[in-house]
Short mmCIF file of C-alpha atoms in Angstrom, two decimals:
data_model
loop_
_atom_site.label_atom_id
_atom_site.label_comp_id
_atom_site.label_asym_id
_atom_site.label_seq_id
_atom_site.Cartn_x
_atom_site.Cartn_y
_atom_site.Cartn_z
CA MET X 9 13.84 -12.88 -12.58
CA ARG X 10 13.36 -15.09 -9.54
CA PRO X 11 10.06 -16.05 -8.16
CA LEU X 12 10.43 -13.26 -5.27
CA GLN X 13 11.50 -10.87 -7.30
CA THR X 14 8.73 -11.29 -9.37
CA VAL X 15 6.15 -10.90 -6.66
CA VAL X 16 7.74 -7.91 -5.67
CA ALA X 17 7.93 -6.35 -8.92
CA VAL X 18 4.59 -6.80 -9.05
CA SER X 19 3.78 -5.15 -5.96
CA LEU X 20 5.50 -2.05 -6.43
CA LEU X 21 3.96 -1.77 -9.79
CA ILE X 22 0.83 -1.82 -8.40
CA LEU X 23 1.79 0.48 -5.58
CA SER X 24 2.91 3.13 -8.21
CA VAL X 25 -0.57 2.71 -9.68
CA ILE X 26 -2.33 3.84 -6.76
CA GLY X 27 -0.03 6.41 -5.92
CA GLY X 28 2.67 4.99 -4.29
CA SER X 29 2.18 6.36 -0.82
CA ALA X 30 1.90 4.33 2.18
CA THR X 31 -1.54 4.68 4.40
CA ALA X 32 -3.04 3.55 7.69
CA HIS X 33 -5.15 0.86 5.97
CA SER X 34 -1.88 -1.44 5.17
CA ASP X 35 -1.56 -4.98 5.77
CA HIS X 36 0.03 -3.72 9.43
CA GLY X 37 -3.51 -2.64 10.54
CA GLY X 38 -2.38 -0.78 13.13
CA ALA X 39 0.95 0.25 12.01
CA ALA X 40 0.23 4.08 12.08
CA GLY X 41 -1.20 3.37 15.38
CA LEU X 42 2.53 2.46 16.57
CA GLU X 43 4.05 5.40 15.20
CA ALA X 44 6.20 6.80 17.81
CA PRO X 45 7.11 10.31 18.41
CA ALA X 46 10.41 11.33 16.77
CA PRO X 47 12.40 14.04 18.95
CA PRO X 48 13.56 17.17 17.01
CA ALA X 49 16.90 15.70 14.98
CA ASP X 50 18.76 19.21 15.84
CA ASP X 51 18.44 18.61 19.54
CA PRO X 52 21.80 17.33 20.78
CA SER X 53 20.01 16.04 24.08
CA LYS X 54 17.68 13.59 21.78
CA ARG X 55 20.50 12.04 19.84
CA GLY X 56 20.95 9.17 21.59
CA ARG X 57 17.35 8.16 21.76
CA TYR X 58 17.84 6.39 18.97
CA GLY X 59 20.39 3.28 17.72
CA GLY X 60 23.36 1.59 19.45
CA PRO X 61 25.24 -1.31 19.15
CA PHE X 62 23.56 -4.77 17.69
CA ILE X 63 24.80 -8.21 16.66
CA LEU X 64 22.69 -9.77 13.33
CA VAL X 65 22.71 -11.76 10.74
CA ASP X 66 23.56 -10.18 7.17
CA GLN X 67 21.95 -11.46 4.12
CA ASP X 68 25.04 -13.74 3.52
CA GLY X 69 24.59 -15.43 6.59
CA ARG X 70 27.57 -13.54 8.28
CA THR X 71 27.55 -12.31 11.88
CA VAL X 72 27.61 -8.51 11.50
CA GLN X 73 27.71 -5.75 13.85
CA ASP X 74 27.38 -2.07 13.69
CA GLU X 75 30.67 -1.47 14.03
CA ASP X 76 31.09 -3.26 10.73
CA TYR X 77 29.31 -0.25 9.04
CA ARG X 78 31.18 2.99 10.66
CA GLY X 79 32.99 5.40 7.98
CA LYS X 80 29.70 5.14 6.14
CA TYR X 81 26.17 7.04 6.91
CA LEU X 82 23.71 4.49 7.93
CA LEU X 83 19.92 4.73 6.22
CA LEU X 84 18.06 1.69 7.63
CA THR X 85 14.23 0.83 8.14
CA PHE X 86 12.69 -2.18 10.00
CA GLY X 87 9.93 -4.34 8.02
CA TYR X 88 9.47 -7.84 6.78
CA THR X 89 9.41 -9.65 3.19
CA SER X 90 5.73 -10.75 3.78
CA CYS X 91 4.63 -7.07 4.13
CA GLY X 92 2.46 -6.01 1.44
CA ASP X 93 2.66 -2.42 1.16
CA VAL X 94 4.06 -0.48 3.59
CA CYS X 95 7.69 -2.14 3.42
CA PRO X 96 8.03 -2.14 -0.35
CA THR X 97 7.39 1.35 -0.20
CA ILE X 98 9.67 2.41 2.04
CA LEU X 99 12.30 0.52 0.41
CA GLN X 100 11.08 1.74 -2.88
CA THR X 101 11.68 5.26 -1.84
CA MET X 102 15.00 4.68 -0.38
CA GLY X 103 16.35 3.06 -3.47
CA ARG X 104 15.40 6.20 -5.52
CA ALA X 105 16.61 8.42 -3.31
CA LEU X 106 20.02 6.82 -3.34
CA ASP X 107 19.81 6.91 -6.99
CA LEU X 108 18.89 10.65 -7.11
CA ILE X 109 22.23 11.54 -4.88
CA GLY X 110 24.07 9.82 -7.59
CA ALA X 111 27.57 9.13 -6.50
CA GLY X 112 27.07 10.85 -3.05
CA ALA X 113 25.22 7.24 -2.59
CA SER X 114 28.89 5.59 -1.97
CA ALA X 115 28.95 6.89 1.25
CA VAL X 116 25.40 5.48 2.28
CA GLN X 117 24.71 2.28 3.39
CA PRO X 118 21.21 1.09 3.49
CA LEU X 119 19.85 -1.31 5.49
CA PHE X 120 16.73 -3.54 5.96
CA ILE X 121 15.99 -5.10 9.24
CA THR X 122 13.78 -7.90 9.40
CA LEU X 123 10.86 -8.19 12.25
CA ASP X 124 10.54 -11.50 11.17
CA PRO X 125 13.08 -13.86 11.36
CA GLU X 126 11.26 -16.97 11.52
CA ARG X 127 10.23 -16.70 8.12
CA ASP X 128 12.92 -14.07 6.74
CA THR X 129 16.06 -16.22 6.00
CA PRO X 130 19.59 -14.75 4.88
CA ALA X 131 18.75 -16.49 1.42
CA HIS X 132 15.13 -14.87 1.29
CA LEU X 133 16.30 -11.61 2.54
CA LYS X 134 18.81 -11.59 -0.07
CA ASP X 135 16.65 -12.05 -3.01
CA TYR X 136 13.88 -9.58 -1.64
CA VAL X 137 15.93 -6.54 -1.23
CA SER X 138 18.00 -7.13 -4.37
CA ALA X 139 14.79 -6.03 -6.17
CA PHE X 140 14.71 -2.64 -4.58
CA HIS X 141 18.48 -1.29 -4.67
CA PRO X 142 22.09 -3.19 -5.72
CA SER X 143 23.63 -1.71 -2.16
CA LEU X 144 20.70 -2.71 -0.02
CA ILE X 145 22.01 -5.06 2.60
CA GLY X 146 19.11 -7.39 4.66
CA LEU X 147 19.91 -8.28 8.42
CA THR X 148 18.23 -11.24 10.15
CA GLY X 149 18.97 -12.78 13.42
CA PRO X 150 18.09 -14.41 16.38
CA PRO X 151 14.68 -13.23 17.94
CA ALA X 152 16.20 -12.15 21.09
CA ASN X 153 18.76 -10.13 18.93
CA ILE X 154 16.00 -8.55 16.68
CA ALA X 155 13.90 -7.44 19.71
CA ALA X 156 17.17 -5.63 21.10
CA THR X 157 17.67 -4.00 18.16
CA ALA X 158 14.26 -2.81 17.63
CA ARG X 159 14.31 -1.75 21.27
CA LYS X 160 17.18 0.91 20.63
CA TYR X 161 15.35 2.04 17.82
CA ARG X 162 11.97 2.70 19.83
CA ILE X 163 10.30 0.01 17.24
CA LEU X 164 6.95 -1.31 18.27
CA TYR X 165 6.37 -4.98 16.72
CA LYS X 166 3.84 -7.29 17.36
CA LYS X 167 2.58 -10.68 15.61
CA VAL X 168 -1.17 -10.27 14.60
CA PRO X 169 -2.80 -13.74 13.86
CA GLY X 170 -4.26 -14.97 10.40
CA LYS X 171 -5.75 -17.75 8.90
CA ASP X 172 -4.41 -21.23 7.99
CA GLY X 173 -1.39 -20.02 10.22
CA PHE X 174 -0.11 -17.03 8.15
CA TYR X 175 0.50 -14.21 10.00
CA ASN X 176 0.92 -10.31 9.54
CA ILE X 177 3.28 -8.08 11.68
CA ASP X 178 2.42 -4.54 13.13
CA HIS X 179 5.22 -2.69 13.43
CA THR X 180 6.46 1.26 13.62
CA THR X 181 7.35 2.60 10.59
CA ALA X 182 10.40 4.94 10.20
CA ILE X 183 13.61 5.24 8.26
CA PHE X 184 16.50 6.18 10.24
CA LEU X 185 19.57 8.20 9.37
CA MET X 186 23.00 7.52 11.31
CA ASP X 187 26.22 9.02 10.51
CA LYS X 188 29.43 7.50 9.95
CA ASP X 189 30.23 7.22 13.46
CA GLY X 190 26.67 5.36 14.33
CA ARG X 191 25.01 8.35 15.93
CA PHE X 192 21.60 9.33 14.95
CA LEU X 193 21.24 11.77 13.04
CA GLU X 194 17.61 11.87 11.28
CA ARG X 195 14.53 10.21 11.51
CA PHE X 196 11.96 10.24 8.77
CA GLY X 197 8.00 9.31 8.55
CA TYR X 198 6.93 6.49 6.40
CA SER X 199 5.13 8.91 3.78
CA ILE X 200 8.29 10.81 2.87
CA GLU X 201 8.98 11.02 -0.73
CA ALA X 202 11.88 10.03 -2.35
CA ALA X 203 12.88 13.82 -3.57
CA GLU X 204 12.93 14.77 -0.24
CA LEU X 205 14.97 12.14 1.38
CA ALA X 206 17.47 12.48 -1.41
CA GLY X 207 17.83 16.49 -0.23
CA GLN X 208 18.03 15.35 3.28
CA LEU X 209 20.80 12.74 2.37
CA SER X 210 22.47 15.35 0.02
CA THR X 211 22.86 17.92 3.01
CA ARG X 212 23.97 15.64 5.75
CA ILE X 213 26.70 14.43 3.30
CA ASN X 214 27.70 17.65 2.22
CA GLN X 215 27.91 19.04 5.87
CA GLY X 216 29.76 16.20 6.66
CA ALA X 217 32.50 16.44 3.86
CA ALA X 218 32.73 19.78 5.09
CA ALA X 219 33.38 19.45 8.73
CA ALA X 220 35.75 16.66 8.07
CA PRO X 221 39.06 19.00 7.59
CA ASN X 222 38.12 20.66 10.94
CA ARG X 223 38.21 17.07 12.41
CA GLN X 224 41.70 16.70 11.42
#
């Protein structure tokens, strides 16, 4: 096991011992205070409030766009690899939910978009996300591109300086589900359980499959 994966594994073990739920007293400090209100997912007038085009760099160093993931449901979240508890918990929840839906997971592409491009290089992201699910892809990019993407998902974030040059990042914590055409479907809070998330994913996938013949 590589060093970073060892650190992640230990963090996940600690989280499972204390209950595995993200709380407001995380290393994000004011993360809970940055929580943005979510519009009702079933209100058509609100569907465009999250998401949009992006140009980022994936964990293999390739430039990618949102259009590259068309044809799959996107399950995505924002964070950074130096996060001590909330981000690993969210990614663990996403990974478990995908495991729970079994074959249905092939219709979903999970993404982790870093808010810390300064430290989160493609190689670092690749090592980090591999600890959560084999299909999870990490995305980074120029700070301006990260900021533009975060705005489209109404993600607030700021750098919080610490000691000896270290810093944390306070940020909005949420999981987003986009349909196969990149349109917003659902926004989940960071405290959602894996079983509930799996149920929501299965429902959306089944609804999409049922509607597919009618679109032909």
